PDB file of C-alpha atoms in Angstrom:
ATOM      1  CA  MET A  43     -14.021 -40.156 -19.738  1.00 53.00           C
ATOM      2  CA  GLY A  44     -13.355 -39.949 -15.994  1.00 49.00           C
ATOM      3  CA  LYS A  45     -14.396 -37.277 -13.555  1.00 42.00           C
ATOM      4  CA  HIS A  46     -11.563 -34.949 -14.475  1.00 51.00           C
ATOM      5  CA  GLY A  47     -11.572 -35.853 -18.145  1.00 57.00           C
ATOM      6  CA  ALA A  48      -8.433 -35.795 -20.218  1.00 81.00           C
ATOM      7  CA  ARG A  49      -7.636 -32.087 -19.860  1.00 85.00           C
ATOM      8  CA  GLY A  50      -3.950 -31.425 -20.308  1.00 89.00           C
ATOM      9  CA  ALA A  51      -3.166 -34.997 -21.367  1.00 96.00           C
ATOM     10  CA  HIS A  52      -2.002 -36.028 -24.821  1.00 98.00           C
ATOM     11  CA  ILE A  53      -2.294 -39.301 -26.752  1.00 98.00           C
ATOM     12  CA  VAL A  54       0.067 -40.199 -29.583  1.00 98.00           C
ATOM     13  CA  TRP A  55      -1.854 -42.766 -31.609  1.00 98.00           C
ATOM     14  CA  ASP A  56      -0.251 -45.379 -33.789  1.00 98.00           C
ATOM     15  CA  TRP A  57      -2.107 -45.825 -37.069  1.00 98.00           C
ATOM     16  CA  ASN A  58      -1.610 -49.262 -38.661  1.00 96.00           C
ATOM     17  CA  GLY A  59      -3.036 -51.988 -36.471  1.00 96.00           C
ATOM     18  CA  THR A  60      -4.321 -49.485 -33.913  1.00 98.00           C
ATOM     19  CA  LEU A  61      -6.651 -46.756 -35.188  1.00 98.00           C
ATOM     20  CA  PHE A  62      -6.640 -48.352 -38.646  1.00 98.00           C
ATOM     21  CA  HIS A  63      -7.732 -51.999 -38.564  1.00 97.00           C
ATOM     22  CA  ASP A  64      -5.614 -53.272 -41.427  1.00 96.00           C
ATOM     23  CA  ILE A  65      -4.337 -56.635 -40.188  1.00 95.00           C
ATOM     24  CA  ASP A  66      -6.010 -58.496 -43.086  1.00 95.00           C
ATOM     25  CA  ALA A  67      -4.174 -56.290 -45.587  1.00 96.00           C
ATOM     26  CA  VAL A  68      -0.906 -56.769 -43.693  1.00 95.00           C
ATOM     27  CA  MET A  69      -1.267 -60.552 -43.763  1.00 96.00           C
ATOM     28  CA  ALA A  70      -2.082 -60.629 -47.478  1.00 96.00           C
ATOM     29  CA  ALA A  71       0.900 -58.403 -48.285  1.00 95.00           C
ATOM     30  CA  THR A  72       3.238 -60.327 -45.974  1.00 94.00           C
ATOM     31  CA  ASN A  73       2.405 -63.677 -47.533  1.00 95.00           C
ATOM     32  CA  ALA A  74       2.765 -62.206 -51.007  1.00 94.00           C
ATOM     33  CA  ALA A  75       6.258 -61.010 -50.059  1.00 90.00           C
ATOM     34  CA  PHE A  76       7.141 -64.415 -48.595  1.00 89.00           C
ATOM     35  CA  ALA A  77       6.002 -66.183 -51.755  1.00 91.00           C
ATOM     36  CA  GLU A  78       8.488 -64.129 -53.773  1.00 86.00           C
ATOM     37  CA  ILE A  79      11.404 -65.939 -52.121  1.00 83.00           C
ATOM     38  CA  GLY A  80       9.763 -69.331 -51.721  1.00 87.00           C
ATOM     39  CA  LEU A  81       8.567 -69.111 -48.103  1.00 87.00           C
ATOM     40  CA  GLU A  82       5.315 -70.788 -47.100  1.00 91.00           C
ATOM     41  CA  PRO A  83       2.430 -68.519 -46.048  1.00 95.00           C
ATOM     42  CA  ILE A  84       2.003 -67.968 -42.313  1.00 94.00           C
ATOM     43  CA  THR A  85      -1.078 -67.639 -40.134  1.00 96.00           C
ATOM     44  CA  LEU A  86      -2.044 -64.549 -38.185  1.00 95.00           C
ATOM     45  CA  GLU A  87      -1.201 -66.348 -34.949  1.00 94.00           C
ATOM     46  CA  ARG A  88       2.307 -67.146 -36.185  1.00 94.00           C
ATOM     47  CA  TYR A  89       2.755 -63.603 -37.453  1.00 94.00           C
ATOM     48  CA  ARG A  90       1.827 -62.144 -34.065  1.00 93.00           C
ATOM     49  CA  GLU A  91       4.127 -64.574 -32.305  1.00 91.00           C
ATOM     50  CA  LEU A  92       7.203 -63.705 -34.381  1.00 92.00           C
ATOM     51  CA  TYR A  93       6.725 -60.084 -35.503  1.00 90.00           C
ATOM     52  CA  CYS A  94       9.451 -57.618 -34.524  1.00 89.00           C
ATOM     53  CA  VAL A  95      11.327 -54.596 -35.807  1.00 85.00           C
ATOM     54  CA  PRO A  96      13.489 -53.871 -37.620  1.00 87.00           C
ATOM     55  CA  ILE A  97      11.497 -55.898 -40.154  1.00 88.00           C
ATOM     56  CA  PRO A  98      14.494 -57.785 -41.578  1.00 89.00           C
ATOM     57  CA  ARG A  99      14.819 -59.377 -38.117  1.00 91.00           C
ATOM     58  CA  PHE A 100      11.246 -60.606 -38.454  1.00 91.00           C
ATOM     59  CA  TYR A 101      12.161 -62.225 -41.764  1.00 88.00           C
ATOM     60  CA  GLU A 102      15.236 -63.723 -40.127  1.00 92.00           C
ATOM     61  CA  ARG A 103      13.032 -65.506 -37.585  1.00 92.00           C
ATOM     62  CA  LEU A 104      11.184 -67.152 -40.452  1.00 85.00           C
ATOM     63  CA  MET A 105      14.075 -67.786 -42.839  1.00 87.00           C
ATOM     64  CA  GLY A 106      16.742 -68.749 -40.323  1.00 90.00           C
ATOM     65  CA  ARG A 107      18.961 -65.983 -41.712  1.00 92.00           C
ATOM     66  CA  LEU A 108      18.798 -62.313 -42.473  1.00 92.00           C
ATOM     67  CA  PRO A 109      17.605 -61.554 -46.010  1.00 90.00           C
ATOM     68  CA  THR A 110      20.228 -60.130 -48.306  1.00 92.00           C
ATOM     69  CA  ASP A 111      19.935 -56.455 -49.178  1.00 91.00           C
ATOM     70  CA  ALA A 112      18.538 -57.415 -52.573  1.00 92.00           C
ATOM     71  CA  GLU A 113      15.998 -59.810 -51.024  1.00 90.00           C
ATOM     72  CA  TRP A 114      14.895 -57.212 -48.483  1.00 89.00           C
ATOM     73  CA  GLU A 115      14.468 -54.507 -51.103  1.00 91.00           C
ATOM     74  CA  HIS A 116      12.471 -56.861 -53.324  1.00 92.00           C
ATOM     75  CA  MET A 117      10.269 -58.197 -50.504  1.00 90.00           C
ATOM     76  CA  ASP A 118       9.589 -54.718 -49.170  1.00 90.00           C
ATOM     77  CA  GLY A 119       8.554 -53.550 -52.629  1.00 93.00           C
ATOM     78  CA  VAL A 120       6.186 -56.508 -53.019  1.00 94.00           C
ATOM     79  CA  PHE A 121       4.752 -55.926 -49.560  1.00 93.00           C
ATOM     80  CA  GLN A 122       4.119 -52.229 -50.191  1.00 91.00           C
ATOM     81  CA  ARG A 123       2.472 -52.919 -53.552  1.00 93.00           C
ATOM     82  CA  HIS A 124       0.134 -55.596 -52.200  1.00 94.00           C
ATOM     83  CA  TYR A 125      -0.633 -53.624 -49.059  1.00 93.00           C
ATOM     84  CA  HIS A 126      -1.614 -50.632 -51.160  1.00 91.00           C
ATOM     85  CA  ASP A 127      -4.071 -52.814 -53.091  1.00 92.00           C
ATOM     86  CA  HIS A 128      -5.613 -54.472 -50.018  1.00 93.00           C
ATOM     87  CA  HIS A 129      -5.762 -51.644 -47.459  1.00 94.00           C
ATOM     88  CA  LEU A 130      -8.431 -49.804 -49.442  1.00 90.00           C
ATOM     89  CA  ARG A 131     -10.962 -52.310 -48.097  1.00 93.00           C
ATOM     90  CA  CYS A 132      -9.987 -51.700 -44.462  1.00 97.00           C
ATOM     91  CA  GLY A 133     -11.585 -49.303 -41.989  1.00 97.00           C
ATOM     92  CA  LEU A 134     -11.082 -47.718 -38.593  1.00 98.00           C
ATOM     93  CA  ALA A 135     -10.984 -49.937 -35.516  1.00 97.00           C
ATOM     94  CA  GLU A 136     -14.255 -50.472 -33.696  1.00 94.00           C
ATOM     95  CA  GLY A 137     -15.323 -47.368 -31.784  1.00 96.00           C
ATOM     96  CA  ALA A 138     -12.326 -45.302 -32.881  1.00 98.00           C
ATOM     97  CA  GLU A 139     -14.266 -42.279 -34.127  1.00 97.00           C
ATOM     98  CA  THR A 140     -16.287 -42.021 -30.917  1.00 98.00           C
ATOM     99  CA  LEU A 141     -13.173 -42.336 -28.759  1.00 98.00           C
ATOM    100  CA  LEU A 142     -11.303 -39.666 -30.716  1.00 98.00           C
ATOM    101  CA  GLU A 143     -14.234 -37.294 -30.409  1.00 97.00           C
ATOM    102  CA  GLY A 144     -14.704 -37.996 -26.699  1.00 96.00           C
ATOM    103  CA  TRP A 145     -11.040 -37.459 -25.851  1.00 97.00           C
ATOM    104  CA  GLN A 146     -10.997 -34.154 -27.693  1.00 96.00           C
ATOM    105  CA  GLU A 147     -14.233 -32.942 -26.134  1.00 95.00           C
ATOM    106  CA  SER A 148     -13.006 -33.798 -22.638  1.00 94.00           C
ATOM    107  CA  GLY A 149     -10.059 -31.466 -23.070  1.00 95.00           C
ATOM    108  CA  GLY A 150      -7.334 -33.884 -24.197  1.00 96.00           C
ATOM    109  CA  THR A 151      -5.166 -33.471 -27.258  1.00 97.00           C
ATOM    110  CA  GLN A 152      -3.984 -36.150 -29.653  1.00 98.00           C
ATOM    111  CA  SER A 153      -1.777 -36.802 -32.646  1.00 98.00           C
ATOM    112  CA  ILE A 154      -0.798 -39.640 -34.970  1.00 98.00           C
ATOM    113  CA  LEU A 155       2.681 -41.014 -35.487  1.00 98.00           C
ATOM    114  CA  SER A 156       2.895 -43.876 -37.966  1.00 97.00           C
ATOM    115  CA  MET A 157       5.643 -45.809 -39.708  1.00 94.00           C
ATOM    116  CA  TYR A 158       3.426 -45.790 -42.792  1.00 93.00           C
ATOM    117  CA  GLY A 159       4.836 -43.439 -45.429  1.00 92.00           C
ATOM    118  CA  HIS A 160       3.838 -39.835 -44.743  1.00 95.00           C
ATOM    119  CA  GLU A 161       2.727 -39.156 -48.308  1.00 94.00           C
ATOM    120  CA  ASN A 162       0.280 -42.082 -48.091  1.00 92.00           C
ATOM    121  CA  LEU A 163      -0.820 -41.559 -44.497  1.00 96.00           C
ATOM    122  CA  LEU A 164      -2.199 -38.039 -44.813  1.00 96.00           C
ATOM    123  CA  PRO A 165      -4.751 -38.678 -47.577  1.00 95.00           C
ATOM    124  CA  LEU A 166      -5.830 -41.913 -45.883  1.00 95.00           C
ATOM    125  CA  VAL A 167      -6.544 -40.159 -42.574  1.00 97.00           C
ATOM    126  CA  ARG A 168      -8.462 -37.477 -44.469  1.00 96.00           C
ATOM    127  CA  THR A 169     -10.719 -40.045 -46.141  1.00 96.00           C
ATOM    128  CA  PHE A 170     -12.144 -40.907 -42.714  1.00 97.00           C
ATOM    129  CA  GLY A 171     -12.887 -37.267 -41.842  1.00 96.00           C
ATOM    130  CA  ILE A 172     -10.911 -37.385 -38.591  1.00 98.00           C
ATOM    131  CA  GLU A 173      -7.956 -35.128 -39.361  1.00 97.00           C
ATOM    132  CA  ARG A 174      -9.474 -32.298 -37.310  1.00 97.00           C
ATOM    133  CA  ARG A 175      -9.107 -34.403 -34.152  1.00 98.00           C
ATOM    134  CA  PHE A 176      -5.285 -34.247 -34.228  1.00 98.00           C
ATOM    135  CA  LEU A 177      -2.658 -31.594 -33.547  1.00 98.00           C
ATOM    136  CA  ARG A 178      -0.242 -33.392 -35.868  1.00 97.00           C
ATOM    137  CA  VAL A 179      -0.325 -36.320 -38.271  1.00 98.00           C
ATOM    138  CA  ASP A 180       3.162 -37.624 -39.013  1.00 98.00           C
ATOM    139  CA  GLY A 181       4.091 -40.619 -41.122  1.00 97.00           C
ATOM    140  CA  ARG A 182       7.457 -42.175 -41.780  1.00 94.00           C
ATOM    141  CA  THR A 183      10.005 -40.319 -43.838  1.00 90.00           C
ATOM    142  CA  GLY A 184      12.978 -42.213 -45.210  1.00 85.00           C
ATOM    143  CA  PRO A 185      13.436 -45.981 -45.674  1.00 82.00           C
ATOM    144  CA  SER A 186      10.922 -48.454 -44.254  1.00 78.00           C
ATOM    145  CA  GLY A 187      11.634 -51.241 -41.794  1.00 72.00           C
ATOM    146  CA  GLY A 188      13.336 -49.376 -38.933  1.00 79.00           C
ATOM    147  CA  SER A 189      12.446 -48.399 -35.382  1.00 86.00           C
ATOM    148  CA  LYS A 190       9.976 -45.710 -34.353  1.00 95.00           C
ATOM    149  CA  ALA A 191      12.110 -44.163 -31.599  1.00 95.00           C
ATOM    150  CA  GLU A 192      13.806 -41.391 -33.574  1.00 95.00           C
ATOM    151  CA  HIS A 193      10.589 -40.583 -35.402  1.00 96.00           C
ATOM    152  CA  MET A 194       8.899 -40.269 -31.997  1.00 97.00           C
ATOM    153  CA  ALA A 195      11.543 -37.837 -30.784  1.00 96.00           C
ATOM    154  CA  ARG A 196      10.904 -35.567 -33.769  1.00 96.00           C
ATOM    155  CA  HIS A 197       7.139 -35.916 -33.361  1.00 97.00           C
ATOM    156  CA  ILE A 198       7.200 -34.986 -29.670  1.00 96.00           C
ATOM    157  CA  ALA A 199       9.507 -32.047 -30.384  1.00 95.00           C
ATOM    158  CA  GLY A 200       6.865 -30.734 -32.768  1.00 95.00           C
ATOM    159  CA  LEU A 201       4.185 -30.824 -30.070  1.00 94.00           C
ATOM    160  CA  GLU A 202       5.207 -27.586 -28.408  1.00 89.00           C
ATOM    161  CA  GLY A 203       4.174 -27.180 -24.782  1.00 90.00           C
ATOM    162  CA  ILE A 204       3.071 -30.799 -24.268  1.00 94.00           C
ATOM    163  CA  PRO A 205       5.181 -32.530 -21.588  1.00 93.00           C
ATOM    164  CA  ALA A 206       6.204 -36.144 -22.098  1.00 93.00           C
ATOM    165  CA  VAL A 207       5.057 -37.019 -18.576  1.00 93.00           C
ATOM    166  CA  ARG A 208       1.470 -36.293 -19.644  1.00 96.00           C
ATOM    167  CA  THR A 209       1.799 -38.034 -23.006  1.00 98.00           C
ATOM    168  CA  VAL A 210       0.664 -41.603 -23.651  1.00 98.00           C
ATOM    169  CA  VAL A 211       1.567 -43.599 -26.771  1.00 98.00           C
ATOM    170  CA  ILE A 212      -1.140 -46.080 -27.809  1.00 98.00           C
ATOM    171  CA  GLY A 213       0.031 -48.718 -30.271  1.00 98.00           C
ATOM    172  CA  ASP A 214      -0.046 -52.387 -31.180  1.00 97.00           C
ATOM    173  CA  ALA A 215       3.668 -53.207 -31.224  1.00 94.00           C
ATOM    174  CA  LEU A 216       6.528 -53.530 -28.766  1.00 94.00           C
ATOM    175  CA  ASP A 217       8.295 -50.823 -30.748  1.00 94.00           C
ATOM    176  CA  ASP A 218       5.598 -48.354 -29.668  1.00 97.00           C
ATOM    177  CA  ALA A 219       6.588 -48.932 -26.033  1.00 97.00           C
ATOM    178  CA  VAL A 220      10.265 -48.569 -26.928  1.00 96.00           C
ATOM    179  CA  ALA A 221       9.553 -45.301 -28.735  1.00 97.00           C
ATOM    180  CA  ALA A 222       7.533 -43.992 -25.779  1.00 98.00           C
ATOM    181  CA  ALA A 223      10.328 -44.809 -23.336  1.00 98.00           C
ATOM    182  CA  HIS A 224      12.815 -43.097 -25.667  1.00 98.00           C
ATOM    183  CA  VAL A 225      11.073 -39.757 -25.111  1.00 97.00           C
ATOM    184  CA  GLY A 226       9.970 -40.299 -21.500  1.00 97.00           C
ATOM    185  CA  ALA A 227       6.281 -40.866 -22.314  1.00 98.00           C
ATOM    186  CA  HIS A 228       3.880 -43.552 -21.096  1.00 98.00           C
ATOM    187  CA  ALA A 229       2.640 -46.394 -23.307  1.00 98.00           C
ATOM    188  CA  VAL A 230      -0.423 -48.623 -23.618  1.00 98.00           C
ATOM    189  CA  LEU A 231      -0.314 -51.599 -25.978  1.00 98.00           C
ATOM    190  CA  TYR A 232      -3.333 -52.954 -27.854  1.00 98.00           C
ATOM    191  CA  THR A 233      -3.762 -56.602 -28.879  1.00 96.00           C
ATOM    192  CA  GLY A 234      -5.695 -55.920 -32.098  1.00 95.00           C
ATOM    193  CA  GLY A 235      -2.678 -55.562 -34.367  1.00 94.00           C
ATOM    194  CA  SER A 236       0.756 -57.054 -34.902  1.00 92.00           C
ATOM    195  CA  HIS A 237       1.573 -58.822 -31.591  1.00 93.00           C
ATOM    196  CA  ASP A 238      -0.176 -61.304 -29.364  1.00 90.00           C
ATOM    197  CA  ARG A 239      -0.798 -60.552 -25.678  1.00 94.00           C
ATOM    198  CA  ALA A 240       2.101 -62.709 -24.474  1.00 93.00           C
ATOM    199  CA  ALA A 241       4.595 -60.781 -26.586  1.00 91.00           C
ATOM    200  CA  LEU A 242       3.190 -57.380 -25.587  1.00 95.00           C
ATOM    201  CA  ALA A 243       3.272 -58.257 -21.880  1.00 95.00           C
ATOM    202  CA  GLY A 244       7.061 -58.309 -22.058  1.00 92.00           C
ATOM    203  CA  ALA A 245       7.135 -54.527 -22.475  1.00 95.00           C
ATOM    204  CA  GLY A 246       6.087 -53.955 -18.872  1.00 96.00           C
ATOM    205  CA  VAL A 247       3.307 -51.500 -19.764  1.00 98.00           C
ATOM    206  CA  PRO A 248      -0.499 -51.896 -19.689  1.00 98.00           C
ATOM    207  CA  VAL A 249      -1.846 -54.281 -22.341  1.00 98.00           C
ATOM    208  CA  VAL A 250      -5.494 -54.005 -23.421  1.00 98.00           C
ATOM    209  CA  ASP A 251      -7.879 -55.739 -25.808  1.00 97.00           C
ATOM    210  CA  THR A 252      -9.945 -52.714 -26.890  1.00 97.00           C
ATOM    211  CA  LEU A 253      -9.231 -49.098 -27.758  1.00 98.00           C
ATOM    212  CA  ALA A 254     -11.779 -48.021 -25.135  1.00 98.00           C
ATOM    213  CA  GLU A 255      -9.620 -49.711 -22.496  1.00 98.00           C
ATOM    214  CA  ALA A 256      -6.555 -48.068 -24.003  1.00 98.00           C
ATOM    215  CA  VAL A 257      -8.056 -44.589 -23.646  1.00 98.00           C
ATOM    216  CA  ALA A 258      -9.108 -45.305 -20.055  1.00 97.00           C
ATOM    217  CA  GLU A 259      -5.536 -46.376 -19.267  1.00 97.00           C
ATOM    218  CA  ALA A 260      -4.175 -43.273 -20.998  1.00 97.00           C
ATOM    219  CA  GLU A 261      -6.365 -41.066 -18.820  1.00 96.00           C
ATOM    220  CA  ARG A 262      -5.137 -42.849 -15.697  1.00 95.00           C
ATOM    221  CA  LEU A 263      -1.468 -42.715 -16.649  1.00 96.00           C
ATOM    222  CA  ALA A 264      -1.485 -39.061 -17.712  1.00 93.00           C
ATOM    223  CA  GLY A 265      -3.693 -37.880 -14.836  1.00 80.00           C
TER     224      GLY A 265
END
C-alpha cells in the first residue's frame, strides 16, 4: 500500500471473475446452455468480445434474436446446474488473499457484492476463510440475468458511514462500472474475467490486468 495506506477508503469487490477465478466454469456452463438450443460452442475470446448484461442480450448477440421466455428459463437453469458442478474446482484469483489482508491492515474496509445467488455465495466465501476481511457479503436476491445497479444501491446503503466518494468498485464487467456510477462511486475494471480490454476501455474508468494493479488504482482514486 502507499504512504498513507487505504485508511478511510472502501473497496466493493465483485466475486465471479474478479476475486473468484471461475472463468473456466463459466465457459463450460455457457457452452452447455448453448448446446441445449443447438448453438455451437464459443471460445473464451468470443465470449469476452460479446458478453453483456442483461444476459438475454448476450444470447441475442449470438442467436440473432432474443431468446423466448421459455428458452431463457431453460438455458439459465442449465447454466446454473453446470456452473454449480464446475465451480467447485475453481479458486481465488492470484494474490487475492494477500491483497485482501494488506488492504484491511492498512486501514481500508471492503465488502463483496456479487450477482451470484446469495444463498450460494456465503458458504463459498467461507470455504476460503476470507469472510472476516469484509464488512458485508451480499449476493443476488431475485431472478438472475439483470443489472447490478439496484443491488449496488442497496449494498452501499447498508455500509453505514462510508461515503461513495471514497468507495471503489473493482469488477470484471462493464456492469460493475455502471453500478458504481449509479451510486456515485469510483470503478476499476479487471481483464481477468468476462470482458476483454477493448470492451472494458469503453467504460471510461481505469482498466488493469492484475488485482494488485486494481488495488493500487483504488487507493489512488479514493485517496
